PDB file of C-alpha atoms and ligand atoms in Angstrom:
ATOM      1  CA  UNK T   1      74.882 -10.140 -29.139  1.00 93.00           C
ATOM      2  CA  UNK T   2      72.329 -12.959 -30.604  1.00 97.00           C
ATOM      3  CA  UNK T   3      68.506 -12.267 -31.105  1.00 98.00           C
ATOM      4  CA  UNK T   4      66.064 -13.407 -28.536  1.00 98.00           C
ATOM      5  CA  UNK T   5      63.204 -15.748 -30.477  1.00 98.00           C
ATOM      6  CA  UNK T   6      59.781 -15.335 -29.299  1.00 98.00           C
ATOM      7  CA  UNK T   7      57.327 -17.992 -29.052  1.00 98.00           C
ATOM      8  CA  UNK T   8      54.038 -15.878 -29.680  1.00 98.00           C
ATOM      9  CA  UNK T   9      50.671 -17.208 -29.365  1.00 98.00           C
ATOM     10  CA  UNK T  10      47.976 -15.547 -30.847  1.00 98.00           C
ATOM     11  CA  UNK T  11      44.850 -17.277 -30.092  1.00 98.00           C
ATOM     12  CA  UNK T  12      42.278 -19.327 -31.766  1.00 98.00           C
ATOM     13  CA  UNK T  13      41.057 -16.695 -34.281  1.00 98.00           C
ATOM     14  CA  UNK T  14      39.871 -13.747 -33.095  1.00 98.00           C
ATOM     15  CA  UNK T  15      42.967 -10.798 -33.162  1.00 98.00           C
ATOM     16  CA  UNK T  16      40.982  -9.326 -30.305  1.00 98.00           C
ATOM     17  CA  UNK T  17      41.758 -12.451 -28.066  1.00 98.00           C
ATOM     18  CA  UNK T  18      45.613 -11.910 -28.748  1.00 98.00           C
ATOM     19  CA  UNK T  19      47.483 -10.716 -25.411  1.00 98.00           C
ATOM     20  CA  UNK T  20      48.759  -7.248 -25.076  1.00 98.00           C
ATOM     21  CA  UNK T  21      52.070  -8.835 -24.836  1.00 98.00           C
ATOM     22  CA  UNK T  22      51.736 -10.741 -27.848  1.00 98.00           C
ATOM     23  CA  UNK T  23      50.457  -7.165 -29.671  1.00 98.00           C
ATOM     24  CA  UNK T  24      53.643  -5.362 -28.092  1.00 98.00           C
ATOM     25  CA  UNK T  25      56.527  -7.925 -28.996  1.00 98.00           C
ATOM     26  CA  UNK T  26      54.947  -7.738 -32.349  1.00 98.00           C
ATOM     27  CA  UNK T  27      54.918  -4.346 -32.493  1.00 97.00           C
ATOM     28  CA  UNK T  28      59.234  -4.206 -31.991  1.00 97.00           C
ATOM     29  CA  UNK T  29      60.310  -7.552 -33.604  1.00 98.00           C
ATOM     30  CA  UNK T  30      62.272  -6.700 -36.831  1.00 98.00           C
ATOM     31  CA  UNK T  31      61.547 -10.658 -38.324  1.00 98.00           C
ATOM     32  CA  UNK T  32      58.203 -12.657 -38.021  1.00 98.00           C
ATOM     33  CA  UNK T  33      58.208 -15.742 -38.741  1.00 98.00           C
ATOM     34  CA  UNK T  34      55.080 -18.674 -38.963  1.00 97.00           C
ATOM     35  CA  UNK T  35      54.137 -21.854 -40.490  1.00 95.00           C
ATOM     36  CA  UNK T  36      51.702 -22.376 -43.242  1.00 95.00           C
ATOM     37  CA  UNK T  37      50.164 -25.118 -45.438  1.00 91.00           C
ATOM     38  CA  UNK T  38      52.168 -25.666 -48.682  1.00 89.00           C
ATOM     39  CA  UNK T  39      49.734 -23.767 -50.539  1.00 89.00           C
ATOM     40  CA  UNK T  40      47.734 -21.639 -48.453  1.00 91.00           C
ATOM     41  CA  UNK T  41      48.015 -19.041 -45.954  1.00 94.00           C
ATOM     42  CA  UNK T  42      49.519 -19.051 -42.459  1.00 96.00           C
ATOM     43  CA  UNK T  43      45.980 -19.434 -39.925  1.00 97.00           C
ATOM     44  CA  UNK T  44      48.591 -18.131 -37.329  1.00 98.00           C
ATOM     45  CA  UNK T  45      49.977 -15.076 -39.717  1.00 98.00           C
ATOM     46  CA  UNK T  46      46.234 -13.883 -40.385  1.00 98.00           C
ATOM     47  CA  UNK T  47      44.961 -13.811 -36.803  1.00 98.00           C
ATOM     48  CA  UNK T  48      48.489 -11.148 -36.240  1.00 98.00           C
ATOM     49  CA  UNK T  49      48.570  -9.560 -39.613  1.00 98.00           C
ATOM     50  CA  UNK T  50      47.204  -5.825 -38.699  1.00 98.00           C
ATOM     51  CA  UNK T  51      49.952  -5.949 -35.884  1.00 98.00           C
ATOM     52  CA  UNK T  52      52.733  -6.452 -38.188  1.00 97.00           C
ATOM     53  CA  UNK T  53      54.569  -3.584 -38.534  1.00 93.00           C
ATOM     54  CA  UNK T  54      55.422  -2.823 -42.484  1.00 93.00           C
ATOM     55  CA  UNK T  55      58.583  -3.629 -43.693  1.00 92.00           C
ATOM     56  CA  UNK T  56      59.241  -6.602 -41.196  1.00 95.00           C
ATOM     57  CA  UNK T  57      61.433  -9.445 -42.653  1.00 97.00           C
ATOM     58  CA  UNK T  58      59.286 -12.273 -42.918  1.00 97.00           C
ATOM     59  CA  UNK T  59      60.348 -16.595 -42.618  1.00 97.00           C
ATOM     60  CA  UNK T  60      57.191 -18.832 -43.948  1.00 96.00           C
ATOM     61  CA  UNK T  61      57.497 -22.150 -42.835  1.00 94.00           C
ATOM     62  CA  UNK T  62      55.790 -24.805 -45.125  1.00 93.00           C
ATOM     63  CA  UNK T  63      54.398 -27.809 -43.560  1.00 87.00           C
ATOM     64  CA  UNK T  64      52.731 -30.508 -45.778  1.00 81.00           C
ATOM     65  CA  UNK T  65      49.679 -31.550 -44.502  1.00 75.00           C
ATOM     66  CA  UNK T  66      49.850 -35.385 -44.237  1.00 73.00           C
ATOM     67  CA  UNK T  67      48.768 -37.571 -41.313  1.00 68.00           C
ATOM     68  CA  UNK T  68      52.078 -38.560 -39.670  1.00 69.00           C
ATOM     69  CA  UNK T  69      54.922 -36.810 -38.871  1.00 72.00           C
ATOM     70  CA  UNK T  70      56.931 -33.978 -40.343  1.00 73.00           C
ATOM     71  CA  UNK T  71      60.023 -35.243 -41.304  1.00 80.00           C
ATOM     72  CA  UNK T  72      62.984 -33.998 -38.909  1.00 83.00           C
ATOM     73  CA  UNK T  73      65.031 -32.134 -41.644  1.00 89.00           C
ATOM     74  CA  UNK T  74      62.088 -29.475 -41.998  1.00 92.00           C
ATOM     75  CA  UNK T  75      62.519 -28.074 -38.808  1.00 94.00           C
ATOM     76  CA  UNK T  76      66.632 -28.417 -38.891  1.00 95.00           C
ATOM     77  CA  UNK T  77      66.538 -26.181 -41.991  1.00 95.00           C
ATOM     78  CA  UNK T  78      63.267 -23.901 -40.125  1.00 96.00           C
ATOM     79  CA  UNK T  79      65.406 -23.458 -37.493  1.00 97.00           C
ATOM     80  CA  UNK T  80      68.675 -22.611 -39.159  1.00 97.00           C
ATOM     81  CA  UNK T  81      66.992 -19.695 -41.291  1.00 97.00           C
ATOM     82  CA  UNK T  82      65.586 -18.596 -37.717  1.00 98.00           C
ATOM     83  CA  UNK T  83      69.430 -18.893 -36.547  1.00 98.00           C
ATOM     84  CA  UNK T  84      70.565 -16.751 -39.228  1.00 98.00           C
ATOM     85  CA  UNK T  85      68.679 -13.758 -38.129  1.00 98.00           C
ATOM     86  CA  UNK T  86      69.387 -14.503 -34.755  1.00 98.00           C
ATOM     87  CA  UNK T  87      72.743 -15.173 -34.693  1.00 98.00           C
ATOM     88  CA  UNK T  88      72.938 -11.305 -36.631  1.00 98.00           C
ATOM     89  CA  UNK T  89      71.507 -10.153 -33.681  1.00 98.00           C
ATOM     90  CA  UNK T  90      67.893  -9.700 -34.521  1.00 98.00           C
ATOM     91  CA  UNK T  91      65.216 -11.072 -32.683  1.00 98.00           C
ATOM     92  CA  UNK T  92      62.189 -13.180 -34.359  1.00 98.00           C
ATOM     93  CA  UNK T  93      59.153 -13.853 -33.389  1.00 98.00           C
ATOM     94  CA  UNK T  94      57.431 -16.988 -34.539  1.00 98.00           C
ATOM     95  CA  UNK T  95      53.393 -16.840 -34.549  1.00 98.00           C
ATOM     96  CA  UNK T  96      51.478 -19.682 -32.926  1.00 98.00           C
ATOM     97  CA  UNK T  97      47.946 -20.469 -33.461  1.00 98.00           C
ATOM     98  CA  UNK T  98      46.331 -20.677 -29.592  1.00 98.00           C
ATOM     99  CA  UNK T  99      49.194 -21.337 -27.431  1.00 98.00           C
ATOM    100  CA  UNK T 100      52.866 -22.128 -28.190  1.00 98.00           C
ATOM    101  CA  UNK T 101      53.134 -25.047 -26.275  1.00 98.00           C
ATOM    102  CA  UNK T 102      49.848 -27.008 -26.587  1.00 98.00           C
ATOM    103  CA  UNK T 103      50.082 -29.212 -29.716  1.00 97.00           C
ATOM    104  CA  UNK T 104      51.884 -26.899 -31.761  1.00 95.00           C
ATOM    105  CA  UNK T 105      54.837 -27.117 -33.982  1.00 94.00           C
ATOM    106  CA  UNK T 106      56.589 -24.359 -32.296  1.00 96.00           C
ATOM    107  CA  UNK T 107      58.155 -27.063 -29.837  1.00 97.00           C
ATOM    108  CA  UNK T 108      60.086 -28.396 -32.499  1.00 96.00           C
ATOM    109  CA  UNK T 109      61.949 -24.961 -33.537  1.00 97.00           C
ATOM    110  CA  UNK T 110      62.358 -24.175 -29.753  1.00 98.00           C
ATOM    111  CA  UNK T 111      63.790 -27.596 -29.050  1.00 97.00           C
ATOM    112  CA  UNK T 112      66.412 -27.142 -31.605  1.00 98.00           C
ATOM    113  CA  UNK T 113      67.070 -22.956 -30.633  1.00 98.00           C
ATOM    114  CA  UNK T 114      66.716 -22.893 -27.287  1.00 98.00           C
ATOM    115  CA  UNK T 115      69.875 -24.556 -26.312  1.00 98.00           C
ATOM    116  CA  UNK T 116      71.750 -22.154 -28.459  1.00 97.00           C
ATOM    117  CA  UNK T 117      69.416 -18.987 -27.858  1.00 98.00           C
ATOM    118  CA  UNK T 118      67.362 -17.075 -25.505  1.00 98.00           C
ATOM    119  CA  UNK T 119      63.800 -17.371 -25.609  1.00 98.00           C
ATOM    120  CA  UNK T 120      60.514 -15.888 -24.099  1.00 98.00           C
ATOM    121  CA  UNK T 121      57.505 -17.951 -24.698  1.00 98.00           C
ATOM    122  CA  UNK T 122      53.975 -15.687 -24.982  1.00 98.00           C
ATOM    123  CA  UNK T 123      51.255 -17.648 -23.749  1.00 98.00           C
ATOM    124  CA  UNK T 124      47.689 -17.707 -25.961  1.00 98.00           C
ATOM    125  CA  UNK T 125      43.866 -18.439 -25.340  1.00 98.00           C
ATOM    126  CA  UNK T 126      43.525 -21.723 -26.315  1.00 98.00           C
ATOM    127  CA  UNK T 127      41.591 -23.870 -28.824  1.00 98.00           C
ATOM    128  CA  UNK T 128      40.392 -25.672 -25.718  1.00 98.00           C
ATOM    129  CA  UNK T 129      38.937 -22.347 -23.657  1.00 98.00           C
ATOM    130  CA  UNK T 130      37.684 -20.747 -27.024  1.00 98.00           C
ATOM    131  CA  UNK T 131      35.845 -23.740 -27.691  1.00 98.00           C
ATOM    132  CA  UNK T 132      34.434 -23.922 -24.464  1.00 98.00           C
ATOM    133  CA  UNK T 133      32.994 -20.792 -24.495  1.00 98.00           C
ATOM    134  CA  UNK T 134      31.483 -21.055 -28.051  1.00 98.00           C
ATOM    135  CA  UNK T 135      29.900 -24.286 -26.502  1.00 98.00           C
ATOM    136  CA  UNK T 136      28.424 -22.537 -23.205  1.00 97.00           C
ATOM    137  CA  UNK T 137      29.711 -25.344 -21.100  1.00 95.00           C
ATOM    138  CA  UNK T 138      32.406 -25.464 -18.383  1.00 95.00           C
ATOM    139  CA  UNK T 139      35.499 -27.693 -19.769  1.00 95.00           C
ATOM    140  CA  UNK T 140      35.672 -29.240 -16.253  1.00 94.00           C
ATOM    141  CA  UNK T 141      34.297 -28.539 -12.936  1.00 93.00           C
ATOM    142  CA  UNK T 142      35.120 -29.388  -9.010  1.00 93.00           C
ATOM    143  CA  UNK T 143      36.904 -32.637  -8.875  1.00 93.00           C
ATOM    144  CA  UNK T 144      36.155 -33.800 -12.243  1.00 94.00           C
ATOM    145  CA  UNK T 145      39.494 -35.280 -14.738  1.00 96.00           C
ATOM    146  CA  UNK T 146      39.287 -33.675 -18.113  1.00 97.00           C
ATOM    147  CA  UNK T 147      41.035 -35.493 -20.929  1.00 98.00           C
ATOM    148  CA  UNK T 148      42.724 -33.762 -23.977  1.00 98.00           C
ATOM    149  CA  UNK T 149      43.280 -36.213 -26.601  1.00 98.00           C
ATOM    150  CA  UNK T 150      44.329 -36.083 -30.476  1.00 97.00           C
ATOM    151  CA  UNK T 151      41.634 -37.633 -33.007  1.00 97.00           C
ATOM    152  CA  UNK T 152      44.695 -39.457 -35.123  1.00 95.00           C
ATOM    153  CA  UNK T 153      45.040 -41.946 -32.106  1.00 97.00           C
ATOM    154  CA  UNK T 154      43.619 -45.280 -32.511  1.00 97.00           C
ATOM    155  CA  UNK T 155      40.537 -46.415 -31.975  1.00 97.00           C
ATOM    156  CA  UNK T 156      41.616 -48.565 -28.677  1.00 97.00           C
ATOM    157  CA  UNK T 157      43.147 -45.655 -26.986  1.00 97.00           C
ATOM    158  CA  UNK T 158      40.717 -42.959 -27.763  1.00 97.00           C
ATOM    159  CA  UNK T 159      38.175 -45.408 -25.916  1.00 96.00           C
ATOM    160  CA  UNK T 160      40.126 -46.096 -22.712  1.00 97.00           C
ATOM    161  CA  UNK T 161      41.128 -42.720 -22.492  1.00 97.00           C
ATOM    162  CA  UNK T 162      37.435 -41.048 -23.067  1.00 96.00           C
ATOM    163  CA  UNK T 163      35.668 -44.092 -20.821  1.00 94.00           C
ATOM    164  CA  UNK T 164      38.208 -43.123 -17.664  1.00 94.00           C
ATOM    165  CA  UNK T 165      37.632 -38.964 -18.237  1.00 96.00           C
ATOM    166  CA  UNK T 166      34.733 -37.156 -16.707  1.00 96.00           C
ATOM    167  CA  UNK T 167      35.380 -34.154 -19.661  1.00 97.00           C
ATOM    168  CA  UNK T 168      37.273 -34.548 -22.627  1.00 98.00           C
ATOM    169  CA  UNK T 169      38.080 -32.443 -25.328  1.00 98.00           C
ATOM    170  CA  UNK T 170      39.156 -34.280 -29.045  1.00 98.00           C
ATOM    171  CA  UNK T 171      40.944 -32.099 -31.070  1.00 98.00           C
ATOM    172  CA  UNK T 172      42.181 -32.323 -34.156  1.00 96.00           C
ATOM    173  CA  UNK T 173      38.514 -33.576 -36.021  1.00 96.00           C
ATOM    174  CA  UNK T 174      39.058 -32.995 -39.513  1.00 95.00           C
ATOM    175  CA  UNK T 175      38.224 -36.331 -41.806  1.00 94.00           C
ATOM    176  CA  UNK T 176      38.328 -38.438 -38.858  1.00 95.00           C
ATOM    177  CA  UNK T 177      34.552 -36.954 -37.933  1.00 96.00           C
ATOM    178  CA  UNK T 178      32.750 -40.240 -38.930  1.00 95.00           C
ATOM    179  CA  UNK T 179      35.104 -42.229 -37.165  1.00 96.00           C
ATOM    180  CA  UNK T 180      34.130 -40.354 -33.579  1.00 97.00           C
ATOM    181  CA  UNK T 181      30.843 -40.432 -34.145  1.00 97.00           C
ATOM    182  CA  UNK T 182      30.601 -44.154 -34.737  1.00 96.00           C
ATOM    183  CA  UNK T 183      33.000 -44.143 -31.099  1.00 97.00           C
ATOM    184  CA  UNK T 184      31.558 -41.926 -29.253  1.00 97.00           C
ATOM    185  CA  UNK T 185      27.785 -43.548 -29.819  1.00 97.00           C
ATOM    186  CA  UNK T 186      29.370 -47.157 -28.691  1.00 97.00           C
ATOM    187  CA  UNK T 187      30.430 -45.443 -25.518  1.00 97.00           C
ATOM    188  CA  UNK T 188      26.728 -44.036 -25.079  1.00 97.00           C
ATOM    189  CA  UNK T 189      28.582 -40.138 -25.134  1.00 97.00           C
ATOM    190  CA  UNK T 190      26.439 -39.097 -28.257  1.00 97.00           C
ATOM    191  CA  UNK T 191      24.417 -36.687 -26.079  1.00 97.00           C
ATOM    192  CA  UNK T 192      27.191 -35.565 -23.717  1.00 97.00           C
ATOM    193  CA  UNK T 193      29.320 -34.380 -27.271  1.00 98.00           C
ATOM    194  CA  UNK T 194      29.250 -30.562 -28.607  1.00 98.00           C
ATOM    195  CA  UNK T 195      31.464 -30.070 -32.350  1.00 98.00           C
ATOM    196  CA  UNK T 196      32.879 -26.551 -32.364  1.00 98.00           C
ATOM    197  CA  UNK T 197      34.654 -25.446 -35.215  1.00 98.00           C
ATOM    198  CA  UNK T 198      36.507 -22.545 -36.120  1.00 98.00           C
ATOM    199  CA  UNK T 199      35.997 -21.172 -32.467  1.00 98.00           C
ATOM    200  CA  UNK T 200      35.809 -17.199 -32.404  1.00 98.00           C
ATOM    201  CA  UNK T 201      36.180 -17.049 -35.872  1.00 98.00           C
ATOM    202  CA  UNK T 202      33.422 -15.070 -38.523  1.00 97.00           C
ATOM    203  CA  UNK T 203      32.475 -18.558 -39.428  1.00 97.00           C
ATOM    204  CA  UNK T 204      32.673 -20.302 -35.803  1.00 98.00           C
ATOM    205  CA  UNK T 205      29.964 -23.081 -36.153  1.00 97.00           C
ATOM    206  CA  UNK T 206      28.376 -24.874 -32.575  1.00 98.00           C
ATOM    207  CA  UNK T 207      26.330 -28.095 -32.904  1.00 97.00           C
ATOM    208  CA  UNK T 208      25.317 -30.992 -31.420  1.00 97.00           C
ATOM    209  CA  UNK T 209      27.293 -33.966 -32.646  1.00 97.00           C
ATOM    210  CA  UNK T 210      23.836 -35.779 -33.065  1.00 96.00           C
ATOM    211  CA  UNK T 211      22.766 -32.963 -35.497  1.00 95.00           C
ATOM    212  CA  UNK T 212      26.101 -33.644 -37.505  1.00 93.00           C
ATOM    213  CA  UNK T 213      26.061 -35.742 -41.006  1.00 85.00           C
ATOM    214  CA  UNK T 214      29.101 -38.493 -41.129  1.00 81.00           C
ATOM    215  CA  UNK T 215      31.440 -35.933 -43.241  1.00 84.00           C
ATOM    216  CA  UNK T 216      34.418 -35.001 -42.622  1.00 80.00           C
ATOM    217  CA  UNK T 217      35.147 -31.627 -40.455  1.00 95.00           C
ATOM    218  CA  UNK T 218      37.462 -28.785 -41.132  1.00 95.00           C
ATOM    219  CA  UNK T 219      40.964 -29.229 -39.477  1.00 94.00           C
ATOM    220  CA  UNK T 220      40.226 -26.406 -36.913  1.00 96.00           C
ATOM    221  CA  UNK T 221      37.373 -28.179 -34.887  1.00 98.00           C
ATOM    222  CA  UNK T 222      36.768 -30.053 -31.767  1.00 98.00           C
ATOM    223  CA  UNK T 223      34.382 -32.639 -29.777  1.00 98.00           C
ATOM    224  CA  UNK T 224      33.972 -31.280 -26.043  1.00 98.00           C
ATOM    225  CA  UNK T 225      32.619 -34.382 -24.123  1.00 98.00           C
ATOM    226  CA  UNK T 226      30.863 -33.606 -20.630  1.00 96.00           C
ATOM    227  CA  UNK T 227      29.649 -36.430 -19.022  1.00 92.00           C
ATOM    228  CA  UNK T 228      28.142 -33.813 -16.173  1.00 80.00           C
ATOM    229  CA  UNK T 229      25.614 -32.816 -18.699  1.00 62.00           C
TER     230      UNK T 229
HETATM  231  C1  SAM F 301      47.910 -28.618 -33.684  1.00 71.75           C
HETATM  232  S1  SAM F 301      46.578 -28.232 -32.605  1.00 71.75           S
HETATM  233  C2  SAM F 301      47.083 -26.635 -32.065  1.00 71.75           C
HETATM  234  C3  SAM F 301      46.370 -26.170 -30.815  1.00 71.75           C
HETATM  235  C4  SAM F 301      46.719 -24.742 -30.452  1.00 71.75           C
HETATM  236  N1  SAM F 301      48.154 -24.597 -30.227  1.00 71.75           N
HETATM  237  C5  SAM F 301      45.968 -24.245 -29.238  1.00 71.75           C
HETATM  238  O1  SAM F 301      46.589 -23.781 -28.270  1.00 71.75           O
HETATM  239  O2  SAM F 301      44.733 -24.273 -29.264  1.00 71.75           O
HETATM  240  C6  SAM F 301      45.331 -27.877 -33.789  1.00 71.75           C
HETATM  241  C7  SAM F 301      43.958 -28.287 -33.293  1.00 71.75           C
HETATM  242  O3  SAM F 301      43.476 -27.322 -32.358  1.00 71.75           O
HETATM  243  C8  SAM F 301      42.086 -27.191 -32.498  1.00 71.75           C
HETATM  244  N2  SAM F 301      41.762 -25.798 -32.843  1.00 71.75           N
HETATM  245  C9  SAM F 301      42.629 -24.792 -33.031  1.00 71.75           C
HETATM  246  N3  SAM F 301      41.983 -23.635 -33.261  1.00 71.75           N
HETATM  247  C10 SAM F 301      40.665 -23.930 -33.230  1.00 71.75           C
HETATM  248  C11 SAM F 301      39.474 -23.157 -33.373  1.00 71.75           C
HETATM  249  N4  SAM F 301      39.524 -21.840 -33.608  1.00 71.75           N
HETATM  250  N5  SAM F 301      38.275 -23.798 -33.272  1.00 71.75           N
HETATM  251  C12 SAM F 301      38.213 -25.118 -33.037  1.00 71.75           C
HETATM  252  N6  SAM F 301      39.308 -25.897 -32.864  1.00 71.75           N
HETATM  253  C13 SAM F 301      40.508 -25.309 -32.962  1.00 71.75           C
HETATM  254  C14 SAM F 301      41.623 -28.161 -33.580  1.00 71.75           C
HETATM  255  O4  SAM F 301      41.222 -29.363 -32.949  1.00 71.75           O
HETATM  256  C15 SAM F 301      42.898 -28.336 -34.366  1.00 71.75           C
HETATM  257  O5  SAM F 301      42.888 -29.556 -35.085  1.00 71.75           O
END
């Protein structure tokens, strides 16, 4: 009988925001698997690492990180060393920063396994709630429409999509900081925008995006826009 692959997320930072699910699949998977920067360490891997057990096999993905897309062939051969152990009947458990299925890479391994295999997706806190705590502001309230857009679209579209939202949250900062800034003051949202980066983290940092200089931001940060405020 074939593994079952595990989509696990594991939060925005803190291990203590990882499910109890998440802890217990952990806990019993004989392979873990994540995806990491070419050189660096897996964000995903060292939220998880004290709840994986010794001795587990271990499948490190490497994404380079370039705007644009990842070409196809890294997830075909991703996905065909997660068939391996799958197809030998052991089940793996990929790590996903926040949640699985919000903006993250995951979907592209589980659209290529999940035809062949059986999977169990593990929900996470999100970048979006952890952030919104660390700000002290409600992401939405009532009736309002609360936008989640990606930084890396262009200019045009970030603008429509921002002036039609009453909340919106831009993830996905990183270099194009400036670039928002300049935006979001030609749409008169200055005021109504908190930068949160590395959300529940040791070094989680909260600030006004008026107090911010026009550098760039770390990859792990986010503009919350409330209009309401
Ligand atoms: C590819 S998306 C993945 C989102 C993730 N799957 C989730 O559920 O939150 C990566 C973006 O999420 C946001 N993000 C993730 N973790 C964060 C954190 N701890 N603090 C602030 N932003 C974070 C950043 O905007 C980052 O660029």
């Amino acid at each position: 009988m074939s593994g079952r692959l595990y989509g696990i997320g594991v939060g925005p930072g803190d291990p203590e925001l990882m499910t109890l699910k998440a802890v217990r699949i952990l806990s019993e998977v004989p392979v873990v698997a994540c995806l990491a920067p070419e050189d660096g360490e897996s964000t995903a891997r060292a939220i998880a690492a004290q709840f994986i057990p010794a001795g587990c096999a271990e499948i490190v993905i490497r994404v380079p990180m370039r705007p644009g897309p990842e070409p196809a062939s890294l997830y075909d051969d991703a996905a065909e060393k997660i068939a391996a152990y799958l197809s030998d009947g052991r089940d793996v458990a990929v790590l996903c920063g926040g949640d699985p299925f919000l903006y993250g890479s995951f979907a592209y391994l589980h659209d290529r396994l999940a035809p062949r295999f059986s999977c169990t997706i593990v929900p996470g806190v999100t970048s979006l709630t952890a952030c919104a705590a660390a700000s002290g502001g409600a992401l939405a309230r009532r009736d309002a429409a609360l936008a989640v857009v990606p930084a890396t679209l262009p200019d045009a579209e970030l603008k429509r999509r921002l002036a039609d939202a009453d909340s919106a949250a831009i993830l996905k900062v990183g270099r194009h900081l400036p670039r928002l800034k300049a935006l979001l003051a030609e749409l008169g949202l200055t005021e109504a925008s908190t930068y949160v980066a590395h959300a529940t983290r040791a070094d989680e940092h909260v600030a006004a995006l008026a107090d911010l200089g026009d550098t760039a931001a770390p990859y792990f940060s986010m503009i919350l826009v409330s209009k309401a405020r």
